[in-house]
Short mmCIF file of C-alpha atoms in Angstrom, two decimals:
data_model
loop_
_atom_site.label_atom_id
_atom_site.label_comp_id
_atom_site.label_asym_id
_atom_site.label_seq_id
_atom_site.Cartn_x
_atom_site.Cartn_y
_atom_site.Cartn_z
CA MET O 248 3.41 -6.71 29.13
CA LYS O 249 7.23 -5.32 29.03
CA VAL O 250 9.74 -7.11 25.75
CA LEU O 251 13.17 -6.84 26.09
CA VAL O 252 13.84 -6.38 22.32
CA THR O 253 18.00 -7.38 21.64
CA GLY O 254 19.65 -5.78 18.49
CA GLY O 255 16.58 -3.48 18.51
CA LEU O 256 17.91 -0.58 16.58
CA GLY O 257 19.26 -2.95 14.15
CA PHE O 258 17.14 -3.05 10.30
CA ILE O 259 14.63 -5.97 11.91
CA GLY O 260 14.69 -5.20 14.92
CA SER O 261 13.80 -1.76 14.96
CA HIS O 262 10.90 -1.59 12.55
CA THR O 263 9.64 -4.57 15.23
CA VAL O 264 10.31 -1.69 18.10
CA VAL O 265 7.34 0.79 16.51
CA ALA O 266 4.96 -2.17 15.93
CA LEU O 267 5.57 -3.05 19.58
CA LEU O 268 4.86 0.24 20.98
CA GLU O 269 2.08 0.51 18.35
CA HIS O 270 0.13 -1.97 19.67
CA GLY O 271 0.98 -1.12 23.34
CA TYR O 272 3.88 -2.90 24.53
CA ASP O 273 6.24 -1.73 27.01
CA VAL O 274 9.70 -2.21 25.22
CA VAL O 275 13.47 -2.27 26.52
CA VAL O 276 15.71 -2.34 23.64
CA ILE O 277 19.71 -3.97 24.22
CA ASP O 278 21.75 -2.95 21.16
CA ASN O 279 26.00 -2.99 20.88
CA LEU O 280 25.66 -0.89 17.85
CA TYR O 281 27.52 -3.62 15.68
CA ASN O 282 25.28 -3.14 13.08
CA SER O 283 23.52 -0.27 13.87
CA LYS O 284 23.16 3.18 15.14
CA GLU O 285 22.32 5.32 18.10
CA VAL O 286 20.22 7.36 16.10
CA VAL O 287 17.91 5.30 15.74
CA LYS O 288 16.71 5.30 18.74
CA ASP O 289 15.12 9.09 18.47
CA ARG O 290 13.75 8.49 14.95
CA ILE O 291 11.29 4.85 16.65
CA LYS O 292 10.29 7.94 19.05
CA GLU O 293 9.32 10.18 16.71
CA ILE O 294 7.65 7.89 14.26
CA THR O 295 5.33 6.67 17.54
CA HIS O 296 5.90 9.45 19.87
CA LYS O 297 6.08 7.03 22.68
CA ASP O 298 9.35 6.73 24.78
CA PHE O 299 11.18 4.06 25.62
CA LYS O 300 14.28 2.10 27.69
CA THR O 301 17.53 1.92 25.81
CA VAL O 302 20.88 -0.13 26.99
CA ILE O 303 24.16 0.28 24.50
CA ALA O 304 25.82 -2.84 25.32
CA ASP O 305 26.25 -6.39 24.38
CA VAL O 306 24.00 -9.04 25.71
CA GLN O 307 26.76 -11.33 25.46
CA ASN O 308 27.80 -8.86 28.79
CA GLU O 309 26.05 -11.13 31.83
CA VAL O 310 26.25 -7.74 33.98
CA GLU O 311 25.15 -5.51 31.59
CA LEU O 312 22.37 -7.87 30.47
CA GLU O 313 21.51 -8.78 34.55
CA LYS O 314 21.14 -4.89 35.30
CA ILE O 315 18.00 -4.82 32.70
CA PHE O 316 16.33 -8.01 34.31
CA LYS O 317 17.02 -6.71 37.81
CA GLU O 318 15.51 -3.57 37.06
CA ASP O 319 12.54 -4.45 34.58
CA LYS O 320 10.46 -7.50 35.59
CA ILE O 321 10.74 -8.49 31.71
CA ASP O 322 7.54 -11.10 30.16
CA ALA O 323 9.08 -11.57 26.68
CA ILE O 324 12.20 -11.70 24.94
CA ILE O 325 12.51 -11.35 20.59
CA HIS O 326 16.06 -12.20 20.17
CA PHE O 327 17.14 -10.40 17.07
CA ALA O 328 20.96 -9.79 17.98
CA GLY O 329 23.90 -11.55 16.08
CA TYR O 330 25.76 -11.72 13.32
CA LYS O 331 24.07 -12.57 10.37
CA ALA O 332 25.88 -12.48 6.42
CA VAL O 333 25.84 -15.66 5.11
CA GLY O 334 29.39 -14.86 3.21
CA GLU O 335 31.12 -13.50 6.22
CA SER O 336 30.28 -16.41 7.73
CA VAL O 337 32.18 -18.74 5.93
CA SER O 338 35.15 -16.62 5.86
CA LYS O 339 34.75 -15.78 10.23
CA PRO O 340 33.25 -19.10 11.05
CA VAL O 341 34.22 -19.04 15.18
CA GLU O 342 33.16 -15.57 15.27
CA TYR O 343 29.58 -16.35 14.38
CA TYR O 344 29.46 -19.60 16.63
CA GLU O 345 30.62 -18.15 19.92
CA ASN O 346 28.37 -14.60 19.00
CA ASN O 347 25.15 -15.78 18.58
CA LEU O 348 25.26 -18.80 20.77
CA ASP O 349 26.83 -17.09 23.36
CA SER O 350 24.17 -14.28 23.81
CA THR O 351 21.35 -17.00 23.41
CA PHE O 352 22.91 -18.62 26.26
CA ALA O 353 22.97 -15.29 27.83
CA LEU O 354 19.29 -14.60 27.25
CA LEU O 355 18.50 -18.57 28.45
CA LYS O 356 20.46 -17.70 31.73
CA MET O 357 18.17 -14.81 32.44
CA MET O 358 15.36 -16.14 31.77
CA LYS O 359 14.99 -18.93 34.35
CA LYS O 360 16.94 -16.63 37.08
CA TYR O 361 14.28 -13.97 36.84
CA GLY O 362 11.26 -16.04 35.72
CA THR O 363 10.84 -14.85 32.13
CA LYS O 364 8.60 -17.32 30.21
CA ASN O 365 8.30 -16.06 26.98
CA PHE O 366 11.21 -16.05 23.91
CA VAL O 367 10.68 -15.72 20.17
CA PHE O 368 13.48 -16.20 18.55
CA SER O 369 14.64 -14.06 14.99
CA SER O 370 15.42 -17.64 13.15
CA SER O 371 16.30 -18.03 8.96
CA ALA O 372 15.15 -19.78 6.14
CA THR O 373 18.37 -20.96 5.86
CA VAL O 374 17.69 -23.36 8.57
CA TYR O 375 16.30 -25.72 5.77
CA GLY O 376 19.60 -26.10 4.53
CA GLU O 377 19.65 -27.22 0.13
CA PRO O 378 15.96 -27.90 0.03
CA LYS O 379 14.27 -31.15 -0.56
CA ARG O 380 11.81 -29.47 -2.02
CA VAL O 381 10.15 -25.53 -2.24
CA PRO O 382 8.14 -24.02 -1.32
CA MET O 383 9.23 -25.28 2.42
CA TYR O 384 6.92 -26.21 4.72
CA GLU O 385 7.65 -25.91 8.84
CA ILE O 386 7.10 -30.05 8.61
CA ASP O 387 9.99 -30.14 6.36
CA PRO O 388 13.00 -31.41 7.74
CA VAL O 389 16.30 -29.45 9.79
CA THR O 390 19.52 -30.81 9.33
CA GLU O 391 22.38 -29.30 8.23
CA ALA O 392 22.70 -25.73 6.87
CA THR O 393 25.11 -24.52 3.50
CA SER O 394 26.36 -21.85 5.99
CA PRO O 395 27.89 -21.81 9.32
CA TYR O 396 25.55 -18.31 9.53
CA GLY O 397 23.04 -21.02 9.02
CA GLU O 398 24.03 -23.67 11.49
CA THR O 399 24.12 -21.04 14.22
CA LYS O 400 20.16 -20.62 13.42
CA VAL O 401 19.64 -24.41 13.48
CA MET O 402 21.37 -25.35 17.00
CA ILE O 403 19.95 -22.25 18.03
CA GLU O 404 16.63 -23.86 17.03
CA ARG O 405 17.83 -27.17 18.24
CA ILE O 406 18.34 -25.73 21.83
CA LEU O 407 15.11 -23.75 22.15
CA LYS O 408 13.41 -27.15 21.34
CA ASP O 409 15.00 -28.71 24.01
CA VAL O 410 14.65 -25.90 26.87
CA ALA O 411 10.93 -26.27 25.62
CA LYS O 412 10.86 -29.74 26.20
CA VAL O 413 12.37 -29.53 29.72
CA ASN O 414 10.11 -26.22 30.40
CA PRO O 415 6.35 -26.80 29.64
CA ASP O 416 5.57 -23.43 31.35
CA TYR O 417 7.53 -21.61 28.82
CA ASN O 418 6.53 -20.25 25.21
CA ILE O 419 8.94 -20.39 22.55
CA ALA O 420 8.17 -18.98 19.04
CA LEU O 421 10.74 -19.69 16.15
CA LEU O 422 10.09 -17.33 13.32
CA ARG O 423 11.68 -18.86 10.31
CA TYR O 424 11.34 -15.92 7.87
CA PHE O 425 13.03 -15.38 4.30
CA ASN O 426 14.86 -12.30 3.17
CA PRO O 427 13.46 -8.46 4.45
CA ILE O 428 13.67 -5.33 2.79
CA GLY O 429 12.23 -2.52 2.12
CA ALA O 430 11.99 0.43 4.89
CA HIS O 431 9.42 2.60 6.66
CA LYS O 432 7.53 4.67 5.02
CA SER O 433 8.40 7.33 7.26
CA GLY O 434 11.80 7.53 5.39
CA LEU O 435 13.42 7.04 9.03
CA LEU O 436 14.31 4.16 9.37
CA GLY O 437 15.49 1.26 7.34
CA GLU O 438 18.49 -0.82 6.55
CA ASP O 439 21.72 1.39 6.03
CA PRO O 440 24.76 -1.24 7.78
CA ASN O 441 28.11 -0.26 8.35
CA GLY O 442 30.83 -0.54 6.10
CA ILE O 443 29.80 -2.49 2.27
CA PRO O 444 26.33 -3.95 2.41
CA ASN O 445 26.49 -8.17 2.60
CA ASN O 446 22.76 -8.29 1.48
CA LEU O 447 21.01 -8.04 -2.03
CA LEU O 448 18.89 -4.56 -1.27
CA PRO O 449 21.16 -2.24 0.82
CA TYR O 450 24.04 -3.17 -2.11
CA ILE O 451 21.45 -1.63 -5.04
CA ALA O 452 19.98 0.84 -2.88
CA LYS O 453 24.21 2.41 -2.47
CA VAL O 454 24.75 1.47 -6.36
CA ALA O 455 21.20 3.25 -7.13
CA THR O 456 21.72 6.52 -5.13
CA GLY O 457 25.68 6.84 -6.69
CA GLN O 458 27.50 4.98 -3.66
CA LEU O 459 28.93 2.33 -5.36
CA LYS O 460 29.55 1.45 -8.62
CA GLU O 461 27.63 -1.81 -9.72
CA VAL O 462 25.78 -4.87 -8.32
CA SER O 463 27.32 -7.84 -7.91
CA VAL O 464 25.50 -10.79 -9.08
CA PHE O 465 26.61 -14.22 -7.27
CA GLY O 466 26.17 -16.73 -10.48
CA ASN O 467 23.60 -16.54 -13.15
CA ASP O 468 24.32 -20.41 -13.97
CA TYR O 469 21.22 -21.97 -11.20
CA ASP O 470 18.57 -23.95 -12.32
CA THR O 471 16.05 -21.11 -11.71
CA PRO O 472 14.08 -19.14 -14.81
CA ASP O 473 17.03 -16.51 -15.85
CA GLY O 474 20.15 -17.99 -13.81
CA THR O 475 19.88 -16.08 -10.67
CA GLY O 476 18.96 -16.73 -7.12
CA VAL O 477 15.51 -16.89 -6.36
CA ARG O 478 14.18 -16.35 -2.70
CA ASP O 479 11.26 -15.31 -1.19
CA TYR O 480 11.33 -10.88 0.25
CA ILE O 481 9.21 -9.57 2.46
CA HIS O 482 8.65 -6.28 3.44
CA VAL O 483 9.78 -5.51 7.05
CA VAL O 484 6.91 -3.80 8.30
CA ASP O 485 5.18 -6.76 6.69
CA LEU O 486 7.56 -8.75 9.29
CA ALA O 487 7.40 -6.76 12.14
CA LYS O 488 3.70 -7.50 12.12
CA GLY O 489 4.65 -11.51 11.90
CA HIS O 490 6.37 -10.25 15.65
CA VAL O 491 3.31 -9.12 17.45
CA LEU O 492 1.52 -11.92 16.57
CA ALA O 493 3.80 -14.26 17.69
CA LEU O 494 3.67 -12.50 20.57
CA LYS O 495 0.47 -12.56 20.97
CA LYS O 496 0.33 -16.03 20.04
CA LEU O 497 2.53 -17.36 23.45
CA GLU O 498 0.07 -15.07 25.27
CA THR O 499 -2.25 -18.32 24.65
CA LYS O 500 0.99 -20.66 26.24
CA PRO O 501 1.12 -23.04 22.94
CA GLY O 502 4.86 -24.00 24.49
CA LEU O 503 7.11 -24.31 21.03
CA CYS O 504 5.74 -22.99 18.24
CA ILE O 505 7.30 -22.51 14.57
CA TYR O 506 6.38 -20.18 11.32
CA ASN O 507 7.52 -19.34 8.23
CA LEU O 508 6.90 -15.89 7.81
CA GLY O 509 7.41 -14.87 3.89
CA THR O 510 5.25 -14.24 0.55
CA GLY O 511 5.53 -17.06 -0.15
CA LYS O 512 6.17 -16.05 -4.16
CA GLY O 513 10.06 -16.69 -5.55
CA THR O 514 12.30 -12.87 -6.71
CA SER O 515 14.94 -13.44 -8.33
CA VAL O 516 18.32 -11.34 -8.77
CA LEU O 517 17.77 -9.69 -11.80
CA GLU O 518 14.34 -9.70 -11.20
CA MET O 519 14.53 -8.02 -8.03
CA ILE O 520 17.22 -5.26 -10.16
CA HIS O 521 14.93 -4.49 -12.87
CA TYR O 522 11.79 -3.73 -9.56
CA TYR O 523 14.56 -1.29 -7.94
CA GLU O 524 15.26 -0.03 -11.58
CA GLU O 525 11.45 0.84 -11.52
CA ALA O 526 11.21 2.15 -8.13
CA CYS O 527 14.27 4.49 -8.77
CA GLY O 528 13.36 5.46 -12.33
CA HIS O 529 17.27 4.73 -13.75
CA LYS O 530 18.90 1.99 -15.07
CA ILE O 531 21.53 0.45 -12.30
CA PRO O 532 24.67 -1.61 -14.02
CA TYR O 533 25.10 -5.23 -12.53
CA VAL O 534 28.06 -7.97 -13.22
CA ILE O 535 27.70 -11.52 -13.08
CA LYS O 536 30.44 -13.44 -11.07
CA GLU O 537 30.93 -16.85 -9.30
CA ARG O 538 29.01 -18.23 -7.48
CA ARG O 539 28.98 -17.40 -3.56
CA ALA O 540 29.52 -19.88 -0.89
CA GLY O 541 26.24 -21.25 0.96
CA ASP O 542 24.11 -19.61 -1.50
CA ILE O 543 21.78 -22.50 -2.65
CA ALA O 544 19.50 -22.19 -6.40
CA THR O 545 15.74 -21.38 -4.78
CA SER O 546 14.10 -20.64 -1.55
CA TYR O 547 10.80 -19.34 -0.98
CA ALA O 548 8.74 -20.20 1.73
CA ASN O 549 4.96 -22.11 2.22
CA CYS O 550 3.05 -19.62 4.44
CA ASP O 551 -0.26 -20.89 5.32
CA LYS O 552 0.31 -22.12 9.14
CA ALA O 553 1.22 -18.68 9.93
CA LYS O 554 -2.00 -17.10 7.76
CA GLU O 555 -4.30 -20.05 9.96
CA GLU O 556 -3.46 -19.67 13.11
CA LEU O 557 -1.19 -16.21 13.47
CA GLY O 558 -3.63 -14.29 11.34
CA PHE O 559 -0.58 -13.60 8.93
CA THR O 560 -0.69 -11.96 5.97
CA CYS O 561 1.72 -9.69 3.25
CA ASP O 562 0.02 -5.95 2.51
CA TYR O 563 3.46 -4.75 0.72
CA SER O 564 4.91 -5.84 -2.26
CA VAL O 565 8.56 -6.42 -3.50
CA LEU O 566 7.80 -3.42 -5.72
CA ASP O 567 6.24 -1.18 -2.62
CA ALA O 568 9.34 -2.30 -0.51
CA CYS O 569 12.04 -1.41 -3.26
CA LYS O 570 9.96 1.99 -3.65
CA ASP O 571 10.29 2.24 0.70
CA GLY O 572 13.80 0.87 0.65
CA TYR O 573 15.01 3.85 -2.19
CA HIS O 574 12.96 6.50 -0.45
CA PHE O 575 14.93 5.84 2.66
CA GLN O 576 18.09 5.98 1.00
CA VAL O 577 17.47 9.08 -0.18
CA GLU O 578 16.20 10.64 2.60
CA GLU O 579 19.45 8.90 4.73
CA GLU O 580 21.90 10.67 1.88
CA LYS O 581 20.66 13.69 2.83
CA ARG O 582 20.41 13.84 6.05
CA LYS O 583 23.98 12.75 6.61
CA ALA O 584 25.10 15.81 3.88
CA GLU O 585 23.44 17.68 6.21
CA GLY O 586 25.60 15.67 9.29
CA LYS O 587 22.09 14.50 10.60
#
């Protein structure tokens, strides 16, 4: 099976490409390097000892996108490409709606034109908005997210559901995952965003390695055990495995299917800082700040459906993820110092 991975040089995308190659899939990557680096391509090859096609282009560029579909018989798409920072989306809503929706429309056009039937969408727990219960189940209502980023996921899910209704031969998996963290054990792949990180773990990593002064903890007055936000943090290697399992599910022609991918357990921001301190062996300074727009108190998954239907389970703990993430960050700083 030949799989087009959009955003395949990014954090989650690159780990998923590794998993796909290790499971024998033929992979084509398209990435515009907005929040990724071209060197990741070589690192994936170093890990897997396998080659794959990479196109440096924007998914919204239909001319470049169509070249891929003309040259390669694409059997399935895994769609990661998109802007992904909750806080930034509040200040840049138009950019988020335009980028995330238009890239999806471009892919759907190519699917229709070139007969691709399988689509895995990188969705998010943000579609549940302010949760009515915790943990969250796939049957819980998806009505209104708490940020423009989350709203783009809600809208794309609705679009894909409508597409599935009128195309019974399409097989579409909506993967609602929670908070991916960690890195590949090789130290070659991890989360190293361009500029100041928007997400908690890469920010903690840069504080741990002395690149940033302190961690900003947004709010300590939530209704949680220690007042800080609680999230379901899943090791990115486990999450990558979930995408392979979803593709295998699509081969059984299930139509539309929806799965939460998480650990089923919540970890607070302060707990995460303490885990990272254990991983790196020293204290990490932090400062409490006001709540951030679009954030909620508690979010973690019920993953029974993914376990029962996909055989999905997590092999790594939050501490494992912190250790792997710190190892990557240290190795990345060495590479930068050496000009690699």
